[in-house]
PDB file of C-alpha atoms in Angstrom:
ATOM      1  CA  UNK A   1     -12.166  19.964  18.757  1.00 54.00           C
ATOM      2  CA  UNK A   2     -14.773  18.223  20.228  1.00 55.00           C
ATOM      3  CA  UNK A   3     -15.932  14.424  19.415  1.00 55.00           C
ATOM      4  CA  UNK A   4     -18.720  15.741  16.810  1.00 58.00           C
ATOM      5  CA  UNK A   5     -15.794  17.603  14.542  1.00 81.00           C
ATOM      6  CA  UNK A   6     -13.541  14.490  14.911  1.00 90.00           C
ATOM      7  CA  UNK A   7     -13.177  12.338  11.816  1.00 96.00           C
ATOM      8  CA  UNK A   8     -12.424   8.553  11.926  1.00 96.00           C
ATOM      9  CA  UNK A   9     -12.255   5.963   9.212  1.00 98.00           C
ATOM     10  CA  UNK A  10     -12.883   2.325  10.231  1.00 97.00           C
ATOM     11  CA  UNK A  11     -11.156  -0.412   7.585  1.00 97.00           C
ATOM     12  CA  UNK A  12     -12.095  -4.023   8.000  1.00 96.00           C
ATOM     13  CA  UNK A  13     -12.925  -6.582   5.789  1.00 95.00           C
ATOM     14  CA  UNK A  14     -15.412  -8.240   8.073  1.00 94.00           C
ATOM     15  CA  UNK A  15     -18.470  -6.350   7.572  1.00 95.00           C
ATOM     16  CA  UNK A  16     -19.975  -7.030  10.940  1.00 94.00           C
ATOM     17  CA  UNK A  17     -16.837  -5.830  12.811  1.00 92.00           C
ATOM     18  CA  UNK A  18     -16.417  -2.606  10.849  1.00 94.00           C
ATOM     19  CA  UNK A  19     -19.963  -1.851  11.244  1.00 95.00           C
ATOM     20  CA  UNK A  20     -20.263  -2.277  14.931  1.00 92.00           C
ATOM     21  CA  UNK A  21     -16.839  -0.144  15.484  1.00 92.00           C
ATOM     22  CA  UNK A  22     -18.302   2.264  13.338  1.00 95.00           C
ATOM     23  CA  UNK A  23     -21.668   2.258  15.496  1.00 93.00           C
ATOM     24  CA  UNK A  24     -19.922   2.512  18.903  1.00 91.00           C
ATOM     25  CA  UNK A  25     -17.651   5.422  17.651  1.00 93.00           C
ATOM     26  CA  UNK A  26     -20.715   7.201  15.851  1.00 94.00           C
ATOM     27  CA  UNK A  27     -22.616   6.880  19.453  1.00 92.00           C
ATOM     28  CA  UNK A  28     -19.873   8.623  21.140  1.00 90.00           C
ATOM     29  CA  UNK A  29     -20.235  11.680  18.422  1.00 91.00           C
ATOM     30  CA  UNK A  30     -17.366  10.693  16.271  1.00 93.00           C
ATOM     31  CA  UNK A  31     -17.852  11.325  12.213  1.00 95.00           C
ATOM     32  CA  UNK A  32     -17.078   7.683  10.846  1.00 97.00           C
ATOM     33  CA  UNK A  33     -16.843   6.512   7.251  1.00 98.00           C
ATOM     34  CA  UNK A  34     -16.381   2.574   6.663  1.00 98.00           C
ATOM     35  CA  UNK A  35     -14.333   1.005   4.216  1.00 97.00           C
ATOM     36  CA  UNK A  36     -13.622  -2.991   3.595  1.00 96.00           C
ATOM     37  CA  UNK A  37     -10.425  -2.834   1.937  1.00 95.00           C
ATOM     38  CA  UNK A  38      -7.159  -0.814   1.817  1.00 96.00           C
ATOM     39  CA  UNK A  39      -7.932   0.783  -1.517  1.00 96.00           C
ATOM     40  CA  UNK A  40     -11.279   2.198  -0.250  1.00 97.00           C
ATOM     41  CA  UNK A  41      -9.713   3.128   2.805  1.00 97.00           C
ATOM     42  CA  UNK A  42      -7.260   5.472   0.907  1.00 97.00           C
ATOM     43  CA  UNK A  43      -9.935   6.977  -1.021  1.00 97.00           C
ATOM     44  CA  UNK A  44     -11.872   8.038   1.901  1.00 98.00           C
ATOM     45  CA  UNK A  45      -8.663   9.221   3.542  1.00 98.00           C
ATOM     46  CA  UNK A  46      -8.236  11.740   0.210  1.00 97.00           C
ATOM     47  CA  UNK A  47     -11.800  12.745   0.356  1.00 97.00           C
ATOM     48  CA  UNK A  48     -12.941  13.320   4.185  1.00 97.00           C
ATOM     49  CA  UNK A  49      -9.172  14.199   5.767  1.00 95.00           C
ATOM     50  CA  UNK A  50      -9.729  12.030   8.883  1.00 96.00           C
ATOM     51  CA  UNK A  51      -7.685  12.586  11.914  1.00 94.00           C
ATOM     52  CA  UNK A  52      -7.596   8.577  12.820  1.00 96.00           C
ATOM     53  CA  UNK A  53      -7.987   5.432  10.796  1.00 97.00           C
ATOM     54  CA  UNK A  54      -8.671   2.356  12.561  1.00 96.00           C
ATOM     55  CA  UNK A  55      -7.750  -0.491  10.535  1.00 95.00           C
ATOM     56  CA  UNK A  56      -7.574  -4.381  10.442  1.00 93.00           C
ATOM     57  CA  UNK A  57      -3.779  -5.765   9.440  1.00 89.00           C
ATOM     58  CA  UNK A  58      -5.276  -9.269   8.007  1.00 87.00           C
ATOM     59  CA  UNK A  59      -7.260  -7.764   4.771  1.00 90.00           C
ATOM     60  CA  UNK A  60      -6.956  -9.362   1.539  1.00 89.00           C
ATOM     61  CA  UNK A  61      -5.455  -6.941  -1.187  1.00 89.00           C
ATOM     62  CA  UNK A  62      -3.874  -4.006   0.154  1.00 93.00           C
ATOM     63  CA  UNK A  63      -3.636  -5.605   3.567  1.00 90.00           C
ATOM     64  CA  UNK A  64      -3.353  -2.970   6.771  1.00 90.00           C
ATOM     65  CA  UNK A  65       0.563  -3.427   6.825  1.00 89.00           C
ATOM     66  CA  UNK A  66       0.910  -1.836   3.494  1.00 93.00           C
ATOM     67  CA  UNK A  67      -2.131   0.452   4.181  1.00 95.00           C
ATOM     68  CA  UNK A  68       0.018   1.928   7.158  1.00 93.00           C
ATOM     69  CA  UNK A  69       2.992   2.189   5.298  1.00 93.00           C
ATOM     70  CA  UNK A  70       1.437   4.142   2.377  1.00 96.00           C
ATOM     71  CA  UNK A  71      -0.505   6.475   4.790  1.00 97.00           C
ATOM     72  CA  UNK A  72       2.576   7.337   6.781  1.00 95.00           C
ATOM     73  CA  UNK A  73       4.422   8.059   3.710  1.00 96.00           C
ATOM     74  CA  UNK A  74       1.649  10.435   2.496  1.00 96.00           C
ATOM     75  CA  UNK A  75       0.673  11.991   5.743  1.00 96.00           C
ATOM     76  CA  UNK A  76       3.287  11.461   8.303  1.00 94.00           C
ATOM     77  CA  UNK A  77       2.411  11.948  11.806  1.00 92.00           C
ATOM     78  CA  UNK A  78      -0.898  14.073  10.967  1.00 93.00           C
ATOM     79  CA  UNK A  79      -2.971  11.050  10.924  1.00 94.00           C
ATOM     80  CA  UNK A  80      -3.728   8.758  14.074  1.00 94.00           C
ATOM     81  CA  UNK A  81      -3.327   5.301  13.000  1.00 95.00           C
ATOM     82  CA  UNK A  82      -4.851   2.324  14.898  1.00 94.00           C
ATOM     83  CA  UNK A  83      -4.210  -1.086  14.129  1.00 91.00           C
ATOM     84  CA  UNK A  84      -6.675  -3.879  15.076  1.00 89.00           C
ATOM     85  CA  UNK A  85      -6.069  -7.476  15.018  1.00 83.00           C
ATOM     86  CA  UNK A  86      -6.656 -10.963  16.212  1.00 78.00           C
ATOM     87  CA  UNK A  87      -3.060 -11.839  14.946  1.00 64.00           C
ATOM     88  CA  UNK A  88       0.051 -12.014  17.010  1.00 58.00           C
ATOM     89  CA  UNK A  89       2.826  -9.426  16.708  1.00 57.00           C
ATOM     90  CA  UNK A  90       5.139 -12.308  16.034  1.00 65.00           C
ATOM     91  CA  UNK A  91       3.653 -12.455  12.370  1.00 64.00           C
ATOM     92  CA  UNK A  92       6.083 -10.272  10.372  1.00 69.00           C
ATOM     93  CA  UNK A  93       2.868  -8.226   8.860  1.00 66.00           C
ATOM     94  CA  UNK A  94       1.621  -7.341  12.277  1.00 66.00           C
ATOM     95  CA  UNK A  95       5.143  -6.571  13.419  1.00 72.00           C
ATOM     96  CA  UNK A  96       5.814  -4.353  10.452  1.00 73.00           C
ATOM     97  CA  UNK A  97       2.373  -2.291  10.931  1.00 72.00           C
ATOM     98  CA  UNK A  98       3.007  -2.205  14.727  1.00 75.00           C
ATOM     99  CA  UNK A  99       5.941  -0.030  14.561  1.00 82.00           C
ATOM    100  CA  UNK A 100       3.853   2.526  12.018  1.00 86.00           C
ATOM    101  CA  UNK A 101       0.995   2.708  14.217  1.00 89.00           C
ATOM    102  CA  UNK A 102       0.236   5.007  17.465  1.00 90.00           C
ATOM    103  CA  UNK A 103      -2.002   2.610  18.967  1.00 88.00           C
ATOM    104  CA  UNK A 104      -2.814  -1.018  18.458  1.00 86.00           C
ATOM    105  CA  UNK A 105      -5.784  -3.064  19.742  1.00 87.00           C
ATOM    106  CA  UNK A 106      -6.344  -6.652  19.891  1.00 84.00           C
ATOM    107  CA  UNK A 107      -9.925  -8.152  18.727  1.00 83.00           C
ATOM    108  CA  UNK A 108     -12.384  -8.206  19.777  1.00 85.00           C
ATOM    109  CA  UNK A 109     -11.926  -4.595  20.668  1.00 86.00           C
ATOM    110  CA  UNK A 110     -13.424  -3.667  24.238  1.00 86.00           C
ATOM    111  CA  UNK A 111     -15.178  -0.197  23.675  1.00 83.00           C
ATOM    112  CA  UNK A 112     -13.912   1.390  26.371  1.00 86.00           C
ATOM    113  CA  UNK A 113      -9.985   0.863  25.308  1.00 87.00           C
ATOM    114  CA  UNK A 114     -11.018   2.148  22.057  1.00 85.00           C
ATOM    115  CA  UNK A 115     -12.427   5.271  23.488  1.00 84.00           C
ATOM    116  CA  UNK A 116      -9.493   5.660  25.610  1.00 85.00           C
ATOM    117  CA  UNK A 117      -7.102   5.375  22.238  1.00 85.00           C
ATOM    118  CA  UNK A 118      -9.226   8.064  20.621  1.00 85.00           C
ATOM    119  CA  UNK A 119      -9.923  10.688  23.391  1.00 79.00           C
ATOM    120  CA  UNK A 120      -6.889  12.881  22.571  1.00 69.00           C
ATOM    121  CA  UNK A 121      -7.908  13.339  19.153  1.00 73.00           C
ATOM    122  CA  UNK A 122     -11.072  15.114  20.434  1.00 58.00           C
ATOM    123  CA  UNK A 123      -9.360  17.472  22.889  1.00 58.00           C
TER     124      UNK A 123
END
């Protein structure tokens, strides 16, 4: 699959952060949808069947920890999960989410590091 076929959902309640990550991924050729909370992300996953979900941990309502749990329960290892947070792995929600994800990135996300995390979905 090439990058033009790789589908990614970006989830962050900070609209500017989500849009910036989406624009960087779209510039690299990925098909991207943006959600601003966990429930919206679940709906987008059901609708678009992405290859990867890139999500913030600290969101109101359905946070990234619960989102990662639901995605793993529903999709197993068929989805690549990438957690993005400014929080420490010592926080229990972050630690729980980190145990379920394929990669985790610290905010602010370096676009080069993000590209490396996604490279294998377009192979």
